[in-house]
Short mmCIF file of C-alpha atoms in Angstrom, two decimals:
data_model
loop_
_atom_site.label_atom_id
_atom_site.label_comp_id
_atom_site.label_asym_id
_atom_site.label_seq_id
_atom_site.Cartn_x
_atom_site.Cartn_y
_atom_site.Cartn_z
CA UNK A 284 101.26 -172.08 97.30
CA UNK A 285 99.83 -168.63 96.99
CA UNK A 286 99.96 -166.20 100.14
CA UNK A 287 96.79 -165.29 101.53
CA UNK A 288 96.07 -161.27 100.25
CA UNK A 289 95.33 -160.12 103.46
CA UNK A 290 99.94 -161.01 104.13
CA UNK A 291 100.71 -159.64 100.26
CA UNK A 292 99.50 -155.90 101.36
CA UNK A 293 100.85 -153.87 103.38
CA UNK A 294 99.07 -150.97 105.57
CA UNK A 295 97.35 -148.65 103.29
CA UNK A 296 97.60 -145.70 105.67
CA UNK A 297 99.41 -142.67 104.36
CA UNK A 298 102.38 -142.15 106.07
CA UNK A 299 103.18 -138.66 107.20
CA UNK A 300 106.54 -137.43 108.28
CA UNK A 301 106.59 -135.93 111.82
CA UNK A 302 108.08 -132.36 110.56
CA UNK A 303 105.19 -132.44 107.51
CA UNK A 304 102.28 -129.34 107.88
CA UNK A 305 99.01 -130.55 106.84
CA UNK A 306 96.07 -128.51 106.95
CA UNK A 307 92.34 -129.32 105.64
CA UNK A 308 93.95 -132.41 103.16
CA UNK A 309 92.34 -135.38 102.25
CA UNK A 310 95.04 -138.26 101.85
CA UNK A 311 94.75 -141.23 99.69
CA UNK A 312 95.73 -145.13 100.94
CA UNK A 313 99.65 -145.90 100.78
CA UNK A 314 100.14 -141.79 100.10
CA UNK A 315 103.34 -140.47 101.50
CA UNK A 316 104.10 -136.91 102.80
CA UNK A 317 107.90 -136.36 103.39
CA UNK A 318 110.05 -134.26 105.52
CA UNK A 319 108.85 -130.46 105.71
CA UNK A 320 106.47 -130.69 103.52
CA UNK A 321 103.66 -128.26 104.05
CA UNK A 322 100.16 -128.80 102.08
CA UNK A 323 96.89 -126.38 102.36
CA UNK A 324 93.73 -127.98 101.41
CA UNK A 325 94.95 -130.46 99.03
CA UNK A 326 93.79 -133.84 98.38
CA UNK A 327 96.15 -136.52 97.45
CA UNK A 328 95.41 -139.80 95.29
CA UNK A 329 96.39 -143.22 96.58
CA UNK A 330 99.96 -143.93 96.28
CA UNK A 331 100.86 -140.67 95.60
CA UNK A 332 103.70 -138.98 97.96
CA UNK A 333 105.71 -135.70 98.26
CA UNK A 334 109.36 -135.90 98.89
CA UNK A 335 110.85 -133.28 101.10
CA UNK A 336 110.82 -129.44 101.59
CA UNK A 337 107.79 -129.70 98.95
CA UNK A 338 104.80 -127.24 99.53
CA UNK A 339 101.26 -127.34 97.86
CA UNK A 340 97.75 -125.07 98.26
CA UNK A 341 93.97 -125.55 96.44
CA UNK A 342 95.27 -128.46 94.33
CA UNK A 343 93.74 -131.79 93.29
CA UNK A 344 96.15 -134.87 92.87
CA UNK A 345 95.52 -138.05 91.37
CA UNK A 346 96.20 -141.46 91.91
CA UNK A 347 100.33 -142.64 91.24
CA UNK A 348 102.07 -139.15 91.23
CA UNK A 349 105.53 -139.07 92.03
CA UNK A 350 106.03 -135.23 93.36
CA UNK A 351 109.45 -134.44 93.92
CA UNK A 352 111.54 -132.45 96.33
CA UNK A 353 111.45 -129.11 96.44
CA UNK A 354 108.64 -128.41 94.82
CA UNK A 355 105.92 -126.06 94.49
CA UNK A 356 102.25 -126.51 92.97
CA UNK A 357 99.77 -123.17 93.07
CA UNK A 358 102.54 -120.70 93.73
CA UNK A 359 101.38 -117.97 96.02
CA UNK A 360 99.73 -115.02 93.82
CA UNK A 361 100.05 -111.44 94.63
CA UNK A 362 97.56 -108.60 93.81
CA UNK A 363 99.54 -106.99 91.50
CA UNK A 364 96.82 -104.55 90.61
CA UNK A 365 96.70 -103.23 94.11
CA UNK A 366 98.64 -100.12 95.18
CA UNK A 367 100.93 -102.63 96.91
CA UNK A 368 101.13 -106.03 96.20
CA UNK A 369 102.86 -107.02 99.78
CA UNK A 370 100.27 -109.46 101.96
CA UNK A 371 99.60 -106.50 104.22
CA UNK A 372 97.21 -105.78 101.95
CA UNK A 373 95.36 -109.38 102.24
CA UNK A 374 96.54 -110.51 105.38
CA UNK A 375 96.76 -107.40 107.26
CA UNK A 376 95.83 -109.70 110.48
CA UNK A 377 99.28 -110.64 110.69
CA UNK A 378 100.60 -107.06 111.28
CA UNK A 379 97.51 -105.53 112.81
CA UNK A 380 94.79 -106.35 115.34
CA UNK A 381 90.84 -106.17 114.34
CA UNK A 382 92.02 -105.97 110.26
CA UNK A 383 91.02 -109.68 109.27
CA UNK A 384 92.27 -111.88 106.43
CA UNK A 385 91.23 -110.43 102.87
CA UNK A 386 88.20 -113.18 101.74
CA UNK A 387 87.66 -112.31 98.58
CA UNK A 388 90.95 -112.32 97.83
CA UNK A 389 91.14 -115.98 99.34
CA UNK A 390 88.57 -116.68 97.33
CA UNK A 391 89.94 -116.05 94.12
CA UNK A 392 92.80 -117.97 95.21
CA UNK A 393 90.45 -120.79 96.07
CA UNK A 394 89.30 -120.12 92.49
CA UNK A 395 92.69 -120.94 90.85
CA UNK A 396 92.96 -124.84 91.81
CA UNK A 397 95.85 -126.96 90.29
CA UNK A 398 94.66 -130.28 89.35
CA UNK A 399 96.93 -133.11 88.53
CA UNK A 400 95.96 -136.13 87.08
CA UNK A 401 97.27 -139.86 87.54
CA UNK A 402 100.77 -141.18 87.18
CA UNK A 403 102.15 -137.83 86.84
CA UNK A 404 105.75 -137.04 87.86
CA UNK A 405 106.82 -133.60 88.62
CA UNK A 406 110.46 -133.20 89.06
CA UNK A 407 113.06 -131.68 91.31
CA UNK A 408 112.35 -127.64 92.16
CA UNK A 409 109.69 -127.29 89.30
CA UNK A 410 106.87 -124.54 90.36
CA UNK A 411 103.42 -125.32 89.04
CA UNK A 412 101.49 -121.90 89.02
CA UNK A 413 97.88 -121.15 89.83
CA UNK A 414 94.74 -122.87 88.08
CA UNK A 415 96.85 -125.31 85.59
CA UNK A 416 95.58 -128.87 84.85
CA UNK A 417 98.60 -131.50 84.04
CA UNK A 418 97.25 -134.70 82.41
CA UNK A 419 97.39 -138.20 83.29
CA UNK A 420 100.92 -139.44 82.68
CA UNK A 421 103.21 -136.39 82.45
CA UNK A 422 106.43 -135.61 83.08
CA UNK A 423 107.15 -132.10 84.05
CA UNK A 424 111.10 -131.54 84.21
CA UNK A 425 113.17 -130.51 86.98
CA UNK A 426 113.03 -126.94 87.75
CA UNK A 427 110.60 -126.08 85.41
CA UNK A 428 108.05 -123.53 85.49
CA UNK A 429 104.59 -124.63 84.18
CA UNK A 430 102.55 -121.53 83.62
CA UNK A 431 99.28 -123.56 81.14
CA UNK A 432 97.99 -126.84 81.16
CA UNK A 433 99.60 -129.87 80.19
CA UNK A 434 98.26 -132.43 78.36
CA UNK A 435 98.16 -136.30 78.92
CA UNK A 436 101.78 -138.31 78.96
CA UNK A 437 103.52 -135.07 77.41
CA UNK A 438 106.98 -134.17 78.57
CA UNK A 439 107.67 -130.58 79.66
CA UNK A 440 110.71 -128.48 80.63
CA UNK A 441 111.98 -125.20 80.76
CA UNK A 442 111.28 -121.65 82.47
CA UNK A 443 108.15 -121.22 80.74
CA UNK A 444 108.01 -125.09 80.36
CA UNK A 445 107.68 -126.27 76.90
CA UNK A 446 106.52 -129.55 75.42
CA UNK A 447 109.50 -131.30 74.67
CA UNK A 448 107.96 -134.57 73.06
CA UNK A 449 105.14 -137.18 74.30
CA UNK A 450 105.63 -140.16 76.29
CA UNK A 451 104.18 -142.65 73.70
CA UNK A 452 102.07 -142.33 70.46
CA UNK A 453 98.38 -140.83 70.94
CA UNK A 454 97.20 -144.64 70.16
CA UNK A 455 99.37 -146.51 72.74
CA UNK A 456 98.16 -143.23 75.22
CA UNK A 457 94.51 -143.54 74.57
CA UNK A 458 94.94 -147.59 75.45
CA UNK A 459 96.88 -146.87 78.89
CA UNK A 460 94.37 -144.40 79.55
CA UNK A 461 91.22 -146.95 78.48
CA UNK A 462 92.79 -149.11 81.02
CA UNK A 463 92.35 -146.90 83.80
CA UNK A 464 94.98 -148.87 85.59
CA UNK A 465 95.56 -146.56 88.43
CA UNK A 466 92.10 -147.58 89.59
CA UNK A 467 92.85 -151.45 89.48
CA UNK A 468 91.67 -153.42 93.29
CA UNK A 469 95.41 -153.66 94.50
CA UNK A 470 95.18 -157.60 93.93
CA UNK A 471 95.38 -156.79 90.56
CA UNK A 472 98.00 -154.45 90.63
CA UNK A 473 100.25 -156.58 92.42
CA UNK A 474 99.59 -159.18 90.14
CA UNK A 475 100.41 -157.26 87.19
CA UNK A 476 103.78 -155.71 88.12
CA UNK A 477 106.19 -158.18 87.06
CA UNK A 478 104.80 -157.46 83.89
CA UNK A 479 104.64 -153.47 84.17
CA UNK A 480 108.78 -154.45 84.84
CA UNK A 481 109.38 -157.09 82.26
CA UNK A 482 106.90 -156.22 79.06
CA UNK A 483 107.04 -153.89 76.26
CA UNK A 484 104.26 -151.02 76.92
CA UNK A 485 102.21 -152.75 73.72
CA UNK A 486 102.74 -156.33 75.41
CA UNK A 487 101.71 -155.02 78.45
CA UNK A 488 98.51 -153.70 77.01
CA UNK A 489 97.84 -156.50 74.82
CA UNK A 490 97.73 -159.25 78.23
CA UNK A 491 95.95 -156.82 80.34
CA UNK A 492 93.65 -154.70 78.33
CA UNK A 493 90.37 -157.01 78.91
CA UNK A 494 91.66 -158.59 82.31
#
């Protein structure tokens, strides 16, 4: 006999680690934030999570993205134009009464979002720098440094990261991405994971392309 749906789910509320700094984020359902974590006005896709000691400003994160530890997406920029490029010069507040936080310079910053897409894995210690977009399904390597946009299910690595090769053909890419599975009612997703674990990617698609 089938279980009931409401027993097959568990509670969709993201799950935030006590020693985790959150401030002005939006949070998917079933997103996780790990240990020490710190995020500034980020939103996070359901099911995504952060593992540990991971940090993260003015980004946009899809649905399914598998962030690992140590990492860091929208790297802090400097004024490097400026006769000094040390943060007394935008956050003088912290050194000095009645001097306030540069805005404009915030602003730029604002400016510069990351966005991430769906099913996207970023790996161990990789630094994702300001205003880059990384496509649905890619891989970014671990430690890499990913200085221009990525494009859907390519594989990066290096220190500037470099396309190494793509996850499938642009055919088989085009029909995961005409699926739209990330956005799937959870009933549906559960029922199609023994499949996601048992099929071929083109078997996959072929069963559950018009479901």
């Amino acid at each position: 006999m089938d279980r009931p749906d409401d027993l097959r789910f568990k509670d969709p509320e993201p799950r935030i680690h006590p020693t985790a700094e959150l401030k002005s984020c939006r949070l998917g359902r079933y997103a996780a934030i790990g240990e020490r974590v710190v995020l500034r006005e980020v939103s996070v896709g359901d099911f995504s999570y952060f593992e540990r000691n991971a940090e993260a400003i003015y980004t946009e994160i899809g649905k399914f993205c598998s962030i690992a530890a140590n990492t860091r997406i929208n790297a802090l920029e400097h004024p490097i134009e400026r006769i000094t490029q040390h943060k007394v010069s935008y956050r003088p507040n912290e050194y000095f009464r009645w001097l306030g936080v540069d805005a404009d310079f915030r602003a730029r910053r604002q400016g510069r979002k990351v966005r991430i897409g769906h099913d996207v894995w970023i790996g161990h210690g990789a630094v994702i720098m300001p205003g880059v977009s990384i496509g649905n399904g890619a891989v970014v390597g671990a430690n890499a440094v990913v200085t221009k946009d990525i494009d859907a299910f390519e594989i990066v690595a290096g220190t500037p990261a470099r396309r190494l090769r793509r996850r499938f053909s642009v055919e088989i890419s085009d029909r995961i991405e005409a699926t739209a599975w990330w956005d799937w009612p959870v009933a549906k997703l559960a029922d199609a994971i023994p499949d996601m674990q048992s099929l071929s990617i083109e078997e996959f698609l072929e069963r559950w392309s018009e479901r």
